[in-house]
mmCIF file with all atom_site columns, C-alpha atoms in Angstrom:
data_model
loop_
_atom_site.group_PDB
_atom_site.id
_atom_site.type_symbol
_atom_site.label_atom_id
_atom_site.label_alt_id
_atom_site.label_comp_id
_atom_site.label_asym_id
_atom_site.label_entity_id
_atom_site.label_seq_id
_atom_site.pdbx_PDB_ins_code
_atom_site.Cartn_x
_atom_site.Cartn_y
_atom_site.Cartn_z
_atom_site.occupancy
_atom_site.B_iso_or_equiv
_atom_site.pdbx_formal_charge
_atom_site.auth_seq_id
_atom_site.auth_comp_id
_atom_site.auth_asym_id
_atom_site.auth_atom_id
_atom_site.pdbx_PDB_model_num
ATOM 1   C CA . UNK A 1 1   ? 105.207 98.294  -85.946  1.00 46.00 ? 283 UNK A CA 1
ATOM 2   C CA . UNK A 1 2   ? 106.379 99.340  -89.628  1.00 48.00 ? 284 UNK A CA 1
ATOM 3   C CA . UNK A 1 3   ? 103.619 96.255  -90.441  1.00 50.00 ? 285 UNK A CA 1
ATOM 4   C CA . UNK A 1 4   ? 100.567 98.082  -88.504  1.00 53.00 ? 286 UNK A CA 1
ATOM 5   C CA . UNK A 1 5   ? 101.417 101.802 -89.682  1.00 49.00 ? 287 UNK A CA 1
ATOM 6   C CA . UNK A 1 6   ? 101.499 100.584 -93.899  1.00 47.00 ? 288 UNK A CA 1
ATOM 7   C CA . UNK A 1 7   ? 98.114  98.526  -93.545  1.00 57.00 ? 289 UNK A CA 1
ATOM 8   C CA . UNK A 1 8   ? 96.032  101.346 -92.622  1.00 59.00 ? 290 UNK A CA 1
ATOM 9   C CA . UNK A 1 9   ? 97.406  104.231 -94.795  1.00 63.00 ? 291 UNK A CA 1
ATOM 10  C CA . UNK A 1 10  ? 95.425  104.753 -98.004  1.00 68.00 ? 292 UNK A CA 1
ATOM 11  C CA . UNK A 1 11  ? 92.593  101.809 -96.789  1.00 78.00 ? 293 UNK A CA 1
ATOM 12  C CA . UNK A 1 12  ? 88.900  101.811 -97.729  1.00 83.00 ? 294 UNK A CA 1
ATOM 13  C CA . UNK A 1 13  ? 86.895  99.735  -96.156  1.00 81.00 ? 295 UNK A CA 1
ATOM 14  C CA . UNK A 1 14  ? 83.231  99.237  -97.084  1.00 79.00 ? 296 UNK A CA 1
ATOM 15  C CA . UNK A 1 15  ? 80.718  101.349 -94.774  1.00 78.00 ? 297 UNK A CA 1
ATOM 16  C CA . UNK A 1 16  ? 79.455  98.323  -93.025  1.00 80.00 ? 298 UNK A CA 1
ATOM 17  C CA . UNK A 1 17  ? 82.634  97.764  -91.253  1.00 86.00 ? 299 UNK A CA 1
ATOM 18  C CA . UNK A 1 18  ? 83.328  98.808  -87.704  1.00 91.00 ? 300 UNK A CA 1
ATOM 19  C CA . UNK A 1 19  ? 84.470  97.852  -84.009  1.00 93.00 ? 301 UNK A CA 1
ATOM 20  C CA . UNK A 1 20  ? 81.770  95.816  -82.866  1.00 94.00 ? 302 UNK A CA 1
ATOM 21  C CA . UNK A 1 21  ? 81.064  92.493  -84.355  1.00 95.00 ? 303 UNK A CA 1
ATOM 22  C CA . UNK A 1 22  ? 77.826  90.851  -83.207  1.00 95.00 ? 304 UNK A CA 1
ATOM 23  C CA . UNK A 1 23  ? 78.232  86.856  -83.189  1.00 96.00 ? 305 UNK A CA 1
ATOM 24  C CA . UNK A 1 24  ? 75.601  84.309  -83.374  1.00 95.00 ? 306 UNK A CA 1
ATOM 25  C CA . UNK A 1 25  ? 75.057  80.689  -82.760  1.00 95.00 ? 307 UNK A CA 1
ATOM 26  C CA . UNK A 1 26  ? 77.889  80.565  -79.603  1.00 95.00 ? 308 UNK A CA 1
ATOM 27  C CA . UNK A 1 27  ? 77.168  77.485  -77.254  1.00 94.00 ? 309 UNK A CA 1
ATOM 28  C CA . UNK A 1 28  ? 75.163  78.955  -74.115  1.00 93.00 ? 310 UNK A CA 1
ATOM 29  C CA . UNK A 1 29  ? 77.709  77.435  -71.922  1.00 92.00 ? 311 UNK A CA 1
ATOM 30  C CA . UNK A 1 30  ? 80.443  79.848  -73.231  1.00 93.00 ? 312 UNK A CA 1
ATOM 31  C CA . UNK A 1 31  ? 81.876  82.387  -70.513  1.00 93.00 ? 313 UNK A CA 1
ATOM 32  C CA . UNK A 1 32  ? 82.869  86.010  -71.534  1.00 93.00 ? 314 UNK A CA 1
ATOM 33  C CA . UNK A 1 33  ? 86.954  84.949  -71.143  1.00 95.00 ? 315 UNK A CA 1
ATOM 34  C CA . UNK A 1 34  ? 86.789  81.562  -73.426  1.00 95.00 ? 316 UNK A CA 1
ATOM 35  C CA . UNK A 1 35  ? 85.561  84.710  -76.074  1.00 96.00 ? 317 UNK A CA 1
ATOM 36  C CA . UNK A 1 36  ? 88.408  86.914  -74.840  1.00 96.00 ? 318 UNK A CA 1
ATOM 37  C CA . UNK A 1 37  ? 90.726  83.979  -75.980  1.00 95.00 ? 319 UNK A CA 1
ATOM 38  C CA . UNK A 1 38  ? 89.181  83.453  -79.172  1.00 96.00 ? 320 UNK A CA 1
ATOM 39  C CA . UNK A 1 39  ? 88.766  86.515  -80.509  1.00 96.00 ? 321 UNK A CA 1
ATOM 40  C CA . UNK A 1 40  ? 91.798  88.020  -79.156  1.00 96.00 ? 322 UNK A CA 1
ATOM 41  C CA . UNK A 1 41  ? 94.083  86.491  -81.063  1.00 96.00 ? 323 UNK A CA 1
ATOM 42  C CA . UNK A 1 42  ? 93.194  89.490  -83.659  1.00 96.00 ? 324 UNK A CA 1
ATOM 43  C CA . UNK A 1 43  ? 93.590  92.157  -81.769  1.00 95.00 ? 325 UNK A CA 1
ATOM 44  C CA . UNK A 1 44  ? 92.897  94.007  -78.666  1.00 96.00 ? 326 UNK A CA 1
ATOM 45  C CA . UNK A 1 45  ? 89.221  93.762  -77.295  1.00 96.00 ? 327 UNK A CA 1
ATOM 46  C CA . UNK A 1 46  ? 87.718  96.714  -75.731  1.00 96.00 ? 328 UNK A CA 1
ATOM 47  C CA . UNK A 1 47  ? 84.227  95.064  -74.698  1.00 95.00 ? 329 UNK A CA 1
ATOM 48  C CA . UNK A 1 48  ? 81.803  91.486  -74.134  1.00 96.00 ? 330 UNK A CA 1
ATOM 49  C CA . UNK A 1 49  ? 78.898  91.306  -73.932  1.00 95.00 ? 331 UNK A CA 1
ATOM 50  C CA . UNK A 1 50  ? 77.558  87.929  -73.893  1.00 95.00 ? 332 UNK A CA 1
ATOM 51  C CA . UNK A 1 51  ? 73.396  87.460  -74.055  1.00 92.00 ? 333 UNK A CA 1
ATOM 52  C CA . UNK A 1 52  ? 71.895  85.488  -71.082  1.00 92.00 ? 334 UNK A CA 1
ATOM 53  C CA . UNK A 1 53  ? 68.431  86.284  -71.388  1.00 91.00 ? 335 UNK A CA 1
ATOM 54  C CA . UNK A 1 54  ? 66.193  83.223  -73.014  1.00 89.00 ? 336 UNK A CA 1
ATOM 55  C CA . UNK A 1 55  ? 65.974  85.851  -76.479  1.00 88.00 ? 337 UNK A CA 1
ATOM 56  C CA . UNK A 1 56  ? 69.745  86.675  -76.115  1.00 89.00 ? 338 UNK A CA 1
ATOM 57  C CA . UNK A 1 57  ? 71.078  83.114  -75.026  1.00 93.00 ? 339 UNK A CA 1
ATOM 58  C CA . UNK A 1 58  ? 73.819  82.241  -77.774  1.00 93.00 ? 340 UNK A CA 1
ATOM 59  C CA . UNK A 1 59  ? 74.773  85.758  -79.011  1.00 94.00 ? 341 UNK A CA 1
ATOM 60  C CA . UNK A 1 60  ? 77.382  87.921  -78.482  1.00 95.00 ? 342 UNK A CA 1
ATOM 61  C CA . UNK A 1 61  ? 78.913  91.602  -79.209  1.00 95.00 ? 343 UNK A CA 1
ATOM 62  C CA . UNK A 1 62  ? 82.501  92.211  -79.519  1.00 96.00 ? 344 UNK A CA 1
ATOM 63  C CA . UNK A 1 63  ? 84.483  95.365  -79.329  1.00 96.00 ? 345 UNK A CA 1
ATOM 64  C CA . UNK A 1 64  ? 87.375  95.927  -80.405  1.00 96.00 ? 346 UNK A CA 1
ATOM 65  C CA . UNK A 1 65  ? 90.009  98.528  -80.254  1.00 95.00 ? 347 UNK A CA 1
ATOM 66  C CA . UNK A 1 66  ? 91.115  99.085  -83.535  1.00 93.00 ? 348 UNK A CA 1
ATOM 67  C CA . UNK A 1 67  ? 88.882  98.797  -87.221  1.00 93.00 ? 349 UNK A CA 1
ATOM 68  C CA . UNK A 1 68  ? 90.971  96.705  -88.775  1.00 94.00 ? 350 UNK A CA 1
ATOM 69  C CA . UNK A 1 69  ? 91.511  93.798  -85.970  1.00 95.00 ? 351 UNK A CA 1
ATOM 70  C CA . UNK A 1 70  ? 87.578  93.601  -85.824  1.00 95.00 ? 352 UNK A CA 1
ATOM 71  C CA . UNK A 1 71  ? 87.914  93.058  -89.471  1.00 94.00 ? 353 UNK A CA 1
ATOM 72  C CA . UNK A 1 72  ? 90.447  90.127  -89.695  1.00 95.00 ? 354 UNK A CA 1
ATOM 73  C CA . UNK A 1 73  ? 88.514  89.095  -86.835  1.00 96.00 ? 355 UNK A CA 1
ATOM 74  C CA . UNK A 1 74  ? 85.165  88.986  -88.728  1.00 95.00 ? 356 UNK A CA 1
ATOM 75  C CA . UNK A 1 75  ? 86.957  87.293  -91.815  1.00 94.00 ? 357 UNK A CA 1
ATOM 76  C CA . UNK A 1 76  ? 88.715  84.841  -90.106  1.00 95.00 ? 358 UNK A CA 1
ATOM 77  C CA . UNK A 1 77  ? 86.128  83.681  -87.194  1.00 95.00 ? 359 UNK A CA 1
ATOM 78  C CA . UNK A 1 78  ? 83.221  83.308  -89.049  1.00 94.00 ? 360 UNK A CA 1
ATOM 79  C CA . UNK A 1 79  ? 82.384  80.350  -89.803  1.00 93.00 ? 361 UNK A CA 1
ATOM 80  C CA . UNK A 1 80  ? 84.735  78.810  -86.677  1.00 94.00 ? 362 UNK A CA 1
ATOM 81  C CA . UNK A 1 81  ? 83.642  75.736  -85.362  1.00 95.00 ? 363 UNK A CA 1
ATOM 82  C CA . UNK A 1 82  ? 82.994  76.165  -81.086  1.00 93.00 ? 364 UNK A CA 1
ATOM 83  C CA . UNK A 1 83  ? 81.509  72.942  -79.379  1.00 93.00 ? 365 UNK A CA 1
ATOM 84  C CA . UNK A 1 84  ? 80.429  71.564  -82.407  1.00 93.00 ? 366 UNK A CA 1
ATOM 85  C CA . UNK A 1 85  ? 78.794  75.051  -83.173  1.00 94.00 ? 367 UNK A CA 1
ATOM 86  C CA . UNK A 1 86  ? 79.645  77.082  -86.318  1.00 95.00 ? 368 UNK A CA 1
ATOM 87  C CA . UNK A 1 87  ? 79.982  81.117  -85.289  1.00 95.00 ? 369 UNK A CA 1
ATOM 88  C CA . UNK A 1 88  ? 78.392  83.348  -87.285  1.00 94.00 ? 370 UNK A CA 1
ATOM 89  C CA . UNK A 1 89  ? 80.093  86.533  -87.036  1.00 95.00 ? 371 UNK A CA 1
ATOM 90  C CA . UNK A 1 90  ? 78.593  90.097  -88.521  1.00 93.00 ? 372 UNK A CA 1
ATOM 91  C CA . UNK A 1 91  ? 79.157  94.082  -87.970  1.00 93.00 ? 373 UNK A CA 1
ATOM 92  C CA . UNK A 1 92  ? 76.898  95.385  -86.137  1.00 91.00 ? 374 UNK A CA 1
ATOM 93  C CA . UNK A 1 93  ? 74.840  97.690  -88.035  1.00 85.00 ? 375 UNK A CA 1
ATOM 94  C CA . UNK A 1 94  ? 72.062  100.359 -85.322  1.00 76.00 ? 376 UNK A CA 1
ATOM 95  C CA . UNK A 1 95  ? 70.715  101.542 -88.293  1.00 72.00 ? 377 UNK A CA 1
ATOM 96  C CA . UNK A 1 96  ? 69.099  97.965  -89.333  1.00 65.00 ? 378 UNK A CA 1
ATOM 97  C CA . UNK A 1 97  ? 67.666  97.903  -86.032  1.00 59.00 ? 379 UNK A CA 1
ATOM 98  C CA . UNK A 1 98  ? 65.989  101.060 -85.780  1.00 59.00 ? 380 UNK A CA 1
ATOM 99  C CA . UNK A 1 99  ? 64.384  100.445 -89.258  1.00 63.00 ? 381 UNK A CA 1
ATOM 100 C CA . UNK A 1 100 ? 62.989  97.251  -87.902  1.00 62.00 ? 382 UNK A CA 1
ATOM 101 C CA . UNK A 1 101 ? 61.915  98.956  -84.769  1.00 62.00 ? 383 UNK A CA 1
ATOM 102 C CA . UNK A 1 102 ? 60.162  101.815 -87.112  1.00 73.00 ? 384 UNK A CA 1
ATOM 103 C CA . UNK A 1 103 ? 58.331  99.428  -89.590  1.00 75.00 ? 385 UNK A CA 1
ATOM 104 C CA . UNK A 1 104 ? 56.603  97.576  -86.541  1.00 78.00 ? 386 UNK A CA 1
ATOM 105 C CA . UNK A 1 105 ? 55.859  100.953 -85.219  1.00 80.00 ? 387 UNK A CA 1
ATOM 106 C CA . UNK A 1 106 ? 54.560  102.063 -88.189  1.00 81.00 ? 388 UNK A CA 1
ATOM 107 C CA . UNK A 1 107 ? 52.212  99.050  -88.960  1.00 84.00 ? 389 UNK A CA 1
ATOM 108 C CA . UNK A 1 108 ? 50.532  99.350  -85.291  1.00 85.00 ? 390 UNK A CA 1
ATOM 109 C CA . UNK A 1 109 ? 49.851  102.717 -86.082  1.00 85.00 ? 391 UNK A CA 1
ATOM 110 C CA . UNK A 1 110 ? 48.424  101.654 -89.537  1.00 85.00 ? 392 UNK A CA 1
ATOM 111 C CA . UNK A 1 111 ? 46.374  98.795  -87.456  1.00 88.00 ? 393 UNK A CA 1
ATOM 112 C CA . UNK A 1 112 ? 45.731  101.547 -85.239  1.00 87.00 ? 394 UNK A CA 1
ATOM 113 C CA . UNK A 1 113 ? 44.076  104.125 -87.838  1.00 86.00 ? 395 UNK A CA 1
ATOM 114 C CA . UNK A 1 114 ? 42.094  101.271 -89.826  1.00 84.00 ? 396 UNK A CA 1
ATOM 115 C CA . UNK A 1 115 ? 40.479  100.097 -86.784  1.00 85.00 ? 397 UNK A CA 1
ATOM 116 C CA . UNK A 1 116 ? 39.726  103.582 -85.752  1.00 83.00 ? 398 UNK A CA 1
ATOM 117 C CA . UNK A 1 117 ? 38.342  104.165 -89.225  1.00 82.00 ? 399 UNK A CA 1
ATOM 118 C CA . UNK A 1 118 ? 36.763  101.189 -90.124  1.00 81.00 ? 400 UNK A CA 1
ATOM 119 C CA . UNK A 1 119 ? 38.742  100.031 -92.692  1.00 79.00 ? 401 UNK A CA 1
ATOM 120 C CA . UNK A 1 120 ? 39.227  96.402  -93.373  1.00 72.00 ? 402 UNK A CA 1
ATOM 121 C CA . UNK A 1 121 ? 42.247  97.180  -96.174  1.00 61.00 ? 403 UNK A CA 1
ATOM 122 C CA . UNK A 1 122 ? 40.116  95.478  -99.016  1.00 57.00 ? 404 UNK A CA 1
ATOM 123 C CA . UNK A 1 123 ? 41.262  97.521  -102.219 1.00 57.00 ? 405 UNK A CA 1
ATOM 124 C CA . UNK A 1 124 ? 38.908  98.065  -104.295 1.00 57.00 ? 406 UNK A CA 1
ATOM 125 C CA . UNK A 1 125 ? 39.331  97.211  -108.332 1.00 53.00 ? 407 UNK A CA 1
#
């Protein structure tokens, strides 16, 4: 306990870190417990969710409990050979996805306006 209470007193960790890792490239036979048992081993897990759709198939999010066992997780798993299959494990980040959801958004309205317009984007020199 002494262990657990000195490692998180006075700790920065960099803004990208939080609960919920997001891993890649898991075989798409894996079952939500054979990640319990892998991942728990750093901590305890709050949340799986494993993909199953045909876009989803192979991926993953993790929560845990506590900042610092998704961490050590994250250090220590990535890279972690599963059926032959190397995990790639990253925080999940919303804000990357919204910005990718905005940019397409923002080009169909662009598409949008130059069709209305008439406007082949040619610049002119």
């Amino acid at each position: 306990m002494a262990l657990a209470a000195t490692r998180k007193t006075n700790v920065r960790l960099p803004p990208e870190v939080n609960r919920i890792l997001y891993v890649r490239n898991l075989p798409y036979k894996i079952t939500a417990e054979e990640i319990y048992d892998i991942f728990g081993k750093y901590g305890p897990i709050r949340q799986v969710r494993v993909g199953v759709n045909p876009e989803t198939k192979g991926t993953a999010f993790v929560v845990y409990e506590d900042i610092f066992d998704a961490k050590n997780a994250c250090d220590h798993l990535s890279g972690f050979n599963v059926c032959n299959r190397y995990l790639v494990v990253l925080y999940y980040q919303s804000t990357k996805l919204y910005q990718k959801v905005d940019a397409e958004k923002k080009q169909q309205q662009l598409d949008a306006a130059k069709r209305k317009y008439g406007v082949e984007g040619v610049v002119k020199a």
